XYZ file of C-alpha atoms in Angstrom:
493
model
C -1.952 19.755 16.913
C -0.705 22.287 14.616
C -3.272 21.020 11.807
C -6.427 20.589 13.645
C -8.254 20.022 10.031
C -7.692 19.375 6.627
C -9.269 22.945 6.062
C -6.686 24.418 8.241
C -3.774 22.461 6.146
C -5.230 23.670 3.068
C -5.388 27.270 3.964
C -1.685 27.174 5.422
C -0.366 25.368 2.498
C 2.444 27.756 0.373
C 3.979 25.416 -1.891
C 2.994 23.969 -5.401
C 1.628 20.960 -7.275
C 3.507 19.812 -10.218
C 2.108 17.802 -12.669
C 4.725 17.856 -15.377
C 7.356 20.170 -16.590
C 4.762 22.896 -17.625
C 1.962 22.178 -15.553
C 2.522 23.571 -12.212
C -0.166 24.842 -9.804
C 0.360 27.165 -6.617
C -1.380 26.925 -3.455
C -4.374 29.136 -4.680
C -4.831 27.165 -7.953
C -4.943 24.153 -5.627
C -7.388 25.819 -3.231
C -9.632 26.909 -6.377
C -9.677 23.121 -7.543
C -10.735 22.393 -4.207
C -13.906 24.323 -3.865
C -14.729 23.675 -7.497
C -14.849 19.908 -6.211
C -16.733 21.079 -3.175
C -19.219 22.792 -5.009
C -19.886 19.760 -7.637
C -20.159 17.395 -4.820
C -22.447 19.574 -2.899
C -24.865 19.964 -5.796
C -24.584 16.442 -7.177
C -23.471 13.739 -4.295
C -26.027 12.367 -1.738
C -25.115 13.319 1.706
C -23.804 10.434 3.924
C -22.782 8.523 0.962
C -19.071 7.404 0.279
C -16.980 8.821 -2.795
C -14.794 6.353 -4.336
C -11.814 7.423 -6.566
C -10.457 4.852 -9.049
C -7.746 7.167 -10.838
C -4.028 7.746 -11.704
C -2.025 10.435 -9.612
C -3.025 13.961 -10.350
C -3.630 17.632 -8.853
C -7.372 16.499 -9.427
C -6.855 13.215 -7.034
C -5.331 15.628 -4.324
C -7.984 18.246 -4.399
C -11.056 15.658 -4.324
C -9.488 14.243 -1.466
C -9.032 17.655 0.468
C -12.475 18.479 -0.837
C -14.166 15.492 0.912
C -12.583 16.135 4.083
C -13.625 19.581 4.191
C -17.094 18.265 3.114
C -16.779 15.489 6.011
C -17.530 12.994 3.121
C -15.703 9.690 3.254
C -13.302 9.428 0.540
C -12.823 5.589 -0.775
C -9.150 5.097 -2.815
C -9.814 2.195 -4.907
C -6.348 0.694 -6.160
C -6.195 0.180 -10.006
C -4.371 -3.294 -9.379
C -7.642 -4.806 -7.587
C -9.321 -7.076 -9.830
C -13.094 -6.331 -10.691
C -14.356 -8.730 -8.120
C -12.244 -6.977 -5.352
C -13.517 -3.648 -6.556
C -16.861 -4.875 -6.403
C -16.794 -5.917 -2.866
C -15.211 -2.544 -1.972
C -17.914 -0.706 -3.648
C -20.738 -2.452 -1.835
C -19.177 -2.683 1.552
C -18.765 1.018 1.379
C -21.856 2.032 -0.129
C -20.046 3.813 -2.666
C -22.637 6.108 -4.861
C -20.313 8.341 -6.631
C -17.097 7.398 -8.383
C -14.460 9.812 -9.670
C -12.190 7.850 -12.062
C -10.174 8.131 -15.367
C -10.981 4.369 -16.059
C -14.407 5.339 -17.630
C -15.062 1.985 -19.080
C -13.953 -0.043 -16.297
C -16.229 1.919 -14.082
C -19.236 0.895 -16.171
C -18.267 -2.508 -15.772
C -18.353 -2.030 -11.961
C -21.856 -0.840 -12.146
C -21.659 3.094 -12.591
C -23.183 5.388 -14.918
C -21.865 8.497 -16.352
C -23.671 11.497 -15.530
C -24.645 14.885 -17.269
C -22.412 16.747 -14.819
C -18.576 16.348 -15.113
C -15.753 18.963 -14.451
C -14.153 20.015 -16.934
C -11.137 17.554 -16.676
C -9.986 14.100 -17.398
C -11.708 12.715 -14.387
C -15.265 11.491 -14.772
C -17.860 11.608 -12.152
C -20.204 8.418 -12.256
C -23.109 7.517 -10.166
C -24.425 4.147 -8.929
C -28.209 3.500 -8.554
C -28.473 1.180 -5.951
C -27.189 2.159 -2.665
C -26.132 0.206 0.193
C -26.538 2.236 3.184
C -24.675 5.183 4.747
C -21.247 5.668 5.608
C -20.211 5.650 9.559
C -20.167 9.259 11.046
C -16.967 10.981 11.341
C -15.286 8.538 8.967
C -13.158 10.625 6.525
C -11.250 7.908 4.728
C -11.889 4.252 3.997
C -8.406 2.545 2.955
C -9.085 -0.981 1.891
C -6.177 -3.578 2.609
C -4.802 -4.761 -0.805
C -6.486 -8.000 -0.562
C -5.221 -10.761 1.886
C -8.124 -12.834 0.299
C -10.845 -12.070 -2.259
C -12.634 -9.629 0.001
C -10.381 -6.802 1.193
C -11.233 -5.056 4.815
C -11.889 -1.444 4.761
C -10.132 0.247 7.588
C -11.752 3.349 8.435
C -10.013 6.611 9.394
C -10.731 9.955 10.735
C -9.187 13.431 10.018
C -7.391 13.628 13.377
C -6.058 10.074 12.968
C -4.392 10.904 9.284
C -3.131 14.184 10.280
C -1.360 13.066 13.689
C 0.608 10.549 11.644
C 1.450 13.426 9.130
C 2.573 15.655 11.804
C 4.460 12.867 13.400
C 6.401 12.394 10.093
C 7.005 16.277 9.687
C 8.663 16.648 13.219
C 10.766 13.319 12.142
C 11.863 14.832 9.277
C 11.920 18.483 9.743
C 15.918 19.123 10.270
C 16.130 18.134 6.625
C 14.171 21.277 5.212
C 12.860 19.005 2.599
C 11.408 21.174 -0.230
C 10.294 18.941 -3.031
C 8.685 15.497 -2.650
C 8.111 13.267 -5.670
C 4.935 10.673 -5.502
C 6.248 7.492 -6.645
C 3.472 5.097 -5.391
C -0.254 5.569 -6.233
C -1.940 8.089 -4.058
C -4.360 5.338 -3.406
C -1.809 3.757 -1.232
C -2.259 5.277 2.280
C 1.428 5.738 2.801
C 1.543 7.840 -0.108
C -1.173 9.563 0.727
C -0.359 10.377 4.165
C 3.223 11.047 3.872
C 3.620 12.142 0.427
C 0.910 14.539 0.396
C -0.323 15.771 3.941
C 3.330 15.711 5.628
C 4.764 17.702 2.940
C 1.921 20.267 2.592
C 2.489 20.559 6.207
C 5.969 22.190 5.827
C 4.877 24.148 2.540
C 6.992 21.386 0.160
C 6.261 21.297 -3.681
C 4.530 17.852 -4.419
C 5.689 16.605 -7.764
C 2.536 14.406 -8.935
C 2.881 12.745 -11.939
C 0.944 10.021 -14.066
C 2.479 6.791 -12.886
C 3.580 5.553 -16.055
C 5.831 8.600 -16.123
C 7.749 7.674 -12.947
C 8.327 4.091 -13.882
C 5.258 2.277 -12.138
C 3.246 0.573 -14.328
C 0.878 -1.931 -12.602
C 1.484 -3.427 -9.421
C 4.423 -5.517 -10.415
C 6.447 -3.767 -13.390
C 8.825 -0.988 -12.420
C 11.081 0.854 -14.999
C 13.831 1.601 -12.922
C 15.842 3.777 -15.431
C 12.646 5.941 -16.130
C 12.282 6.669 -12.467
C 15.968 7.805 -12.055
C 15.581 9.755 -14.693
C 12.255 11.405 -13.516
C 13.865 11.930 -9.873
C 16.882 13.980 -11.828
C 14.653 15.750 -14.141
C 12.355 17.042 -10.960
C 15.412 17.374 -8.638
C 13.382 15.549 -6.161
C 14.373 15.863 -2.377
C 12.273 13.154 -0.837
C 10.855 9.837 -2.371
C 9.073 6.493 -0.878
C 10.015 3.388 -2.093
C 8.798 -0.345 -1.630
C 11.826 -2.516 -1.235
C 11.969 -4.000 -4.613
C 11.900 -0.555 -6.391
C 14.940 0.256 -4.280
C 16.706 -3.033 -5.459
C 15.923 -2.276 -9.187
C 17.126 1.189 -8.943
C 20.410 0.277 -7.423
C 21.007 -2.556 -10.066
C 20.474 0.107 -13.072
C 22.891 2.658 -11.262
C 26.096 2.962 -9.982
C 27.599 4.605 -6.926
C 28.427 8.253 -8.168
C 25.269 8.247 -10.407
C 24.408 12.232 -10.394
C 20.506 11.220 -10.720
C 20.464 10.426 -6.892
C 22.110 13.742 -6.263
C 18.997 15.791 -5.215
C 17.612 13.585 -2.680
C 17.611 14.100 0.849
C 15.490 11.220 2.180
C 14.359 8.068 0.920
C 11.984 6.346 3.026
C 11.727 2.521 2.226
C 8.868 0.633 3.604
C 5.721 -1.649 2.907
C 7.340 -4.986 3.122
C 10.736 -6.327 4.591
C 14.047 -4.579 3.521
C 16.862 -7.464 3.515
C 19.895 -6.339 5.329
C 22.025 -6.490 2.258
C 19.769 -4.182 0.364
C 20.526 -1.534 2.958
C 24.454 -2.205 2.885
C 24.106 -1.534 -1.002
C 22.656 1.530 -0.755
C 25.032 2.787 1.865
C 27.800 1.795 -0.241
C 25.917 4.076 -2.959
C 26.310 6.968 -0.365
C 22.271 7.117 -0.224
C 19.930 8.503 2.321
C 17.870 5.248 2.883
C 15.682 5.175 6.056
C 13.486 2.046 6.765
C 10.263 2.600 8.297
C 6.983 0.431 9.459
C 3.635 1.115 9.774
C 0.051 -0.345 9.217
C -3.220 0.644 7.931
C -4.909 0.352 11.298
C -2.312 2.849 12.727
C -3.181 5.109 9.979
C 0.279 4.309 8.091
C 3.479 5.004 9.616
C 4.482 3.907 13.508
C 8.420 3.699 13.288
C 10.718 5.678 11.157
C 14.657 5.416 10.828
C 16.025 9.400 10.400
C 19.438 10.883 9.735
C 19.515 11.843 13.671
C 18.261 8.302 14.809
C 19.194 5.618 12.465
C 19.963 2.120 13.242
C 20.178 -0.172 9.889
C 18.536 -3.390 10.022
C 15.611 -1.921 12.317
C 12.604 -0.226 11.366
C 13.711 2.917 13.727
C 11.887 4.454 16.654
C 8.486 5.467 17.166
C 7.476 8.693 15.762
C 5.856 11.381 17.841
C 2.697 10.571 19.530
C 3.319 6.919 19.148
C 4.487 3.983 21.872
C 5.525 0.680 20.850
C 6.022 -2.617 22.997
C 6.866 -6.311 22.441
C 4.978 -8.888 24.405
C 6.478 -12.449 25.802
C 5.476 -13.962 22.630
C 7.466 -11.328 20.475
C 4.256 -9.724 19.029
C 4.833 -6.217 18.358
C 1.807 -3.771 20.093
C 1.106 -0.039 19.415
C -0.582 2.606 21.513
C -1.728 6.129 20.375
C -2.285 5.461 17.029
C -5.851 3.997 16.351
C -8.456 3.434 13.382
C -11.904 3.705 14.017
C -12.569 0.105 13.322
C -13.089 -1.967 10.307
C -15.733 -0.991 8.389
C -17.727 -4.081 8.363
C -17.936 -4.163 12.036
C -18.978 -0.249 12.226
C -21.872 -1.103 9.883
C -22.853 -4.008 12.252
C -22.855 -1.627 15.058
C -19.925 -3.114 16.906
C -17.537 -0.097 16.510
C -14.018 -0.306 17.935
C -13.510 -0.927 21.642
C -9.754 0.516 22.019
C -9.658 3.671 23.735
C -6.259 5.950 23.349
C -4.905 4.554 26.126
C -5.063 1.159 25.195
C -2.621 -0.866 23.250
C -3.188 -2.425 19.958
C -1.880 -5.957 18.739
C -0.318 -5.596 15.291
C -0.059 -9.222 14.337
C 3.699 -8.646 13.478
C 6.387 -10.211 15.379
C 9.644 -8.309 16.306
C 12.298 -7.276 19.036
C 12.647 -3.743 20.880
C 16.321 -2.997 21.986
C 17.228 -1.033 24.981
C 17.547 2.107 22.963
C 13.793 2.057 21.230
C 14.659 0.524 18.007
C 12.218 -1.945 16.572
C 13.415 -4.912 14.623
C 10.891 -6.974 12.450
C 11.154 -10.715 12.167
C 7.862 -11.372 10.543
C 3.929 -11.659 10.286
C 2.437 -13.720 13.294
C -0.054 -15.617 10.917
C 0.867 -16.649 7.321
C 0.193 -13.226 5.584
C 2.948 -12.874 2.461
C 3.937 -9.390 1.813
C 5.841 -9.187 -1.520
C 8.427 -7.018 -2.539
C 5.955 -4.444 -4.216
C 4.166 -4.139 -0.445
C 0.902 -6.244 -1.551
C -0.474 -8.414 1.195
C -1.544 -11.871 0.307
C -2.938 -14.793 2.267
C -1.132 -18.119 0.518
C -4.618 -19.890 1.068
C -6.259 -17.455 -1.538
C -4.128 -18.846 -4.377
C -3.548 -22.303 -3.018
C -7.369 -22.654 -2.786
C -7.560 -21.623 -6.562
C -4.679 -24.161 -7.429
C -6.382 -26.987 -5.301
C -9.598 -26.386 -6.929
C -8.464 -27.116 -10.513
C -8.205 -31.023 -9.104
C -4.863 -31.313 -10.911
C -3.190 -30.799 -7.439
C -3.272 -33.108 -4.194
C -1.302 -30.225 -2.235
C 0.131 -26.605 -2.668
C 2.232 -24.642 -0.845
C 2.595 -20.498 -1.947
C 5.555 -18.530 -1.118
C 6.706 -14.959 -1.831
C 7.904 -12.992 1.157
C 9.798 -9.799 -0.140
C 9.540 -11.329 -4.038
C 8.189 -9.684 -6.953
C 5.917 -12.914 -7.513
C 4.723 -16.066 -5.790
C 6.201 -19.101 -5.992
C 4.418 -22.250 -5.654
C 5.246 -25.873 -4.648
C 3.049 -28.468 -6.196
C 2.066 -32.179 -5.656
C 0.570 -33.649 -8.479
C -2.492 -35.895 -8.252
C -1.118 -38.090 -10.847
C 2.412 -37.757 -11.741
C 1.326 -38.370 -15.482
C -0.515 -35.001 -15.336
C 3.108 -32.922 -15.364
C 2.273 -31.696 -19.187
C -0.917 -29.829 -18.001
C 0.763 -27.497 -15.027
C 1.666 -24.629 -17.216
C -1.739 -24.235 -18.667
C -3.665 -24.913 -15.423
C -1.617 -22.020 -13.879
C -2.220 -19.917 -16.430
C -5.834 -20.200 -16.023
C -5.655 -19.647 -12.184
C -3.467 -16.602 -12.830
C -6.273 -15.108 -14.595
C -8.470 -15.117 -11.501
C -5.865 -13.110 -9.592
C -4.683 -9.584 -9.715
C -1.204 -9.329 -11.008
C 0.329 -8.839 -7.566
C -1.294 -12.339 -6.582
C 0.092 -14.467 -9.516
C 2.284 -17.644 -9.638
C 5.411 -16.592 -11.284
C 7.481 -19.857 -10.642
C 6.521 -23.174 -9.286
C 8.291 -26.548 -8.520
C 6.522 -29.663 -8.948
C 7.449 -32.226 -5.903
C 7.414 -35.888 -6.305
C 7.026 -36.749 -2.663
C 3.581 -35.532 -1.172
C 3.905 -33.296 2.270
C 2.859 -35.868 5.013
C 3.510 -36.164 9.225
C 6.162 -38.900 8.265
C 8.391 -36.211 6.389
C 7.660 -33.419 8.748
C 6.018 -31.456 6.114
C 2.408 -31.916 7.428
C 0.547 -32.282 10.694
C -1.316 -35.379 11.755
C -4.529 -33.539 10.655
C -3.262 -32.574 7.424
C -2.311 -28.889 7.660
C 0.912 -28.178 5.751
C 3.940 -26.893 7.742
C 4.834 -23.902 5.999
C 8.451 -23.243 7.561
C 9.406 -26.758 7.063
C 8.151 -26.939 3.419
C 10.637 -23.767 2.566
C 13.383 -24.958 4.599
C 13.143 -28.418 2.623
C 13.075 -27.253 -0.887
C 14.351 -23.628 -0.581
C 17.745 -24.947 -2.404
C 15.989 -26.023 -5.462
C 14.069 -23.080 -5.776
C 17.438 -20.670 -6.247
C 17.334 -20.732 -9.905
C 13.173 -20.397 -10.109
C 12.177 -17.973 -7.352
C 10.939 -14.851 -8.845
């Protein structure tokens, strides 16, 4: 591996970080900020404890990440789209004692107190008095899943695991000669963290790291496509990473020949299922769109289409250092990319039994063709991946809906959509006028990416007789969707 550590990555970097039209920082300035964080953390952060970051994209975010890596301190990115309860769970689980944030009031709600020592920057460094044990050794980053339930899982990664993925991406795209990457996703998302920072650093590319509102992304489910296109053009970005719904929104406000796309050499799309129609539309626009696939447990990217190896409709071939196979049940397995284990298991002393020579089951279903291109068919379980790349277990909002007492049954869908759709059976049909208010109350208990944005009240209950329920009362999701999808065409988000 060319870059054996984050220290070597930082020392060899030759590009610049740009936070705005007049805010450009060369590699020496970045190294200076990293050293400042190293000094500050060494003096004010207890050894063996994790550092959390709850903040917008910025140079300071990148510098703190690299400083923690140099000190062998585990960094825990905390997504701003998590609810307070989800954040509290992640904080307790990871034993975060120091939080760096630009959300001061929210951080104090989460149990942190402002310390007198703070860097001369918008980022505040807060401390939590109650500690929950030390971080497992050698863990550099703990990335929490985007909330399949109310208690997200912490995926533990080492420096080597992250750098291996970044180097694989560097080799996959090196023929393009990319010189400037624009971060459009939060740095707290592992994909942008690795593919949007580490991989560009390895080739000395500039990184444009603006506050997310300036790129058009506001929250987990609000996106200003016009603003995003204008930003791409303004900074002459050569590469970006998009979620499928973002690409769709950008195409809807653009036309073939729109010069705002002109600078782009590589548009990576992932984080959710990409409809073939969307790829076809992007080709009609003559855009360099390439679909990929990955998961946190493999330190992000596993497969990727590239200009030299591109088969639309697939997620591409495995990147350098990775092997992929599909078993008789169509489940996808990966070898060569592993996480160190789930945080809860590591704290319990269970560790990760997988060796580098072992195969990791992904829980995804797919097909591998004779040339090595992988196609994704869906999830082995019921997990929903929204158009904004958020993972949601439908049992979570369904449980909240049923707990209101208004509904006899509920089935939630939303694969590839911007919001969730609920199919509801009322306990008492006379209560139909209470549905909207009840949904509003349920949505207050959910983060914005997991809220119900459309619904359909169904008169006939799901039953064994109509094929929509098993004999023991378990709803049959595929059968329900097929039975009612026609009625949802005008209501699905």
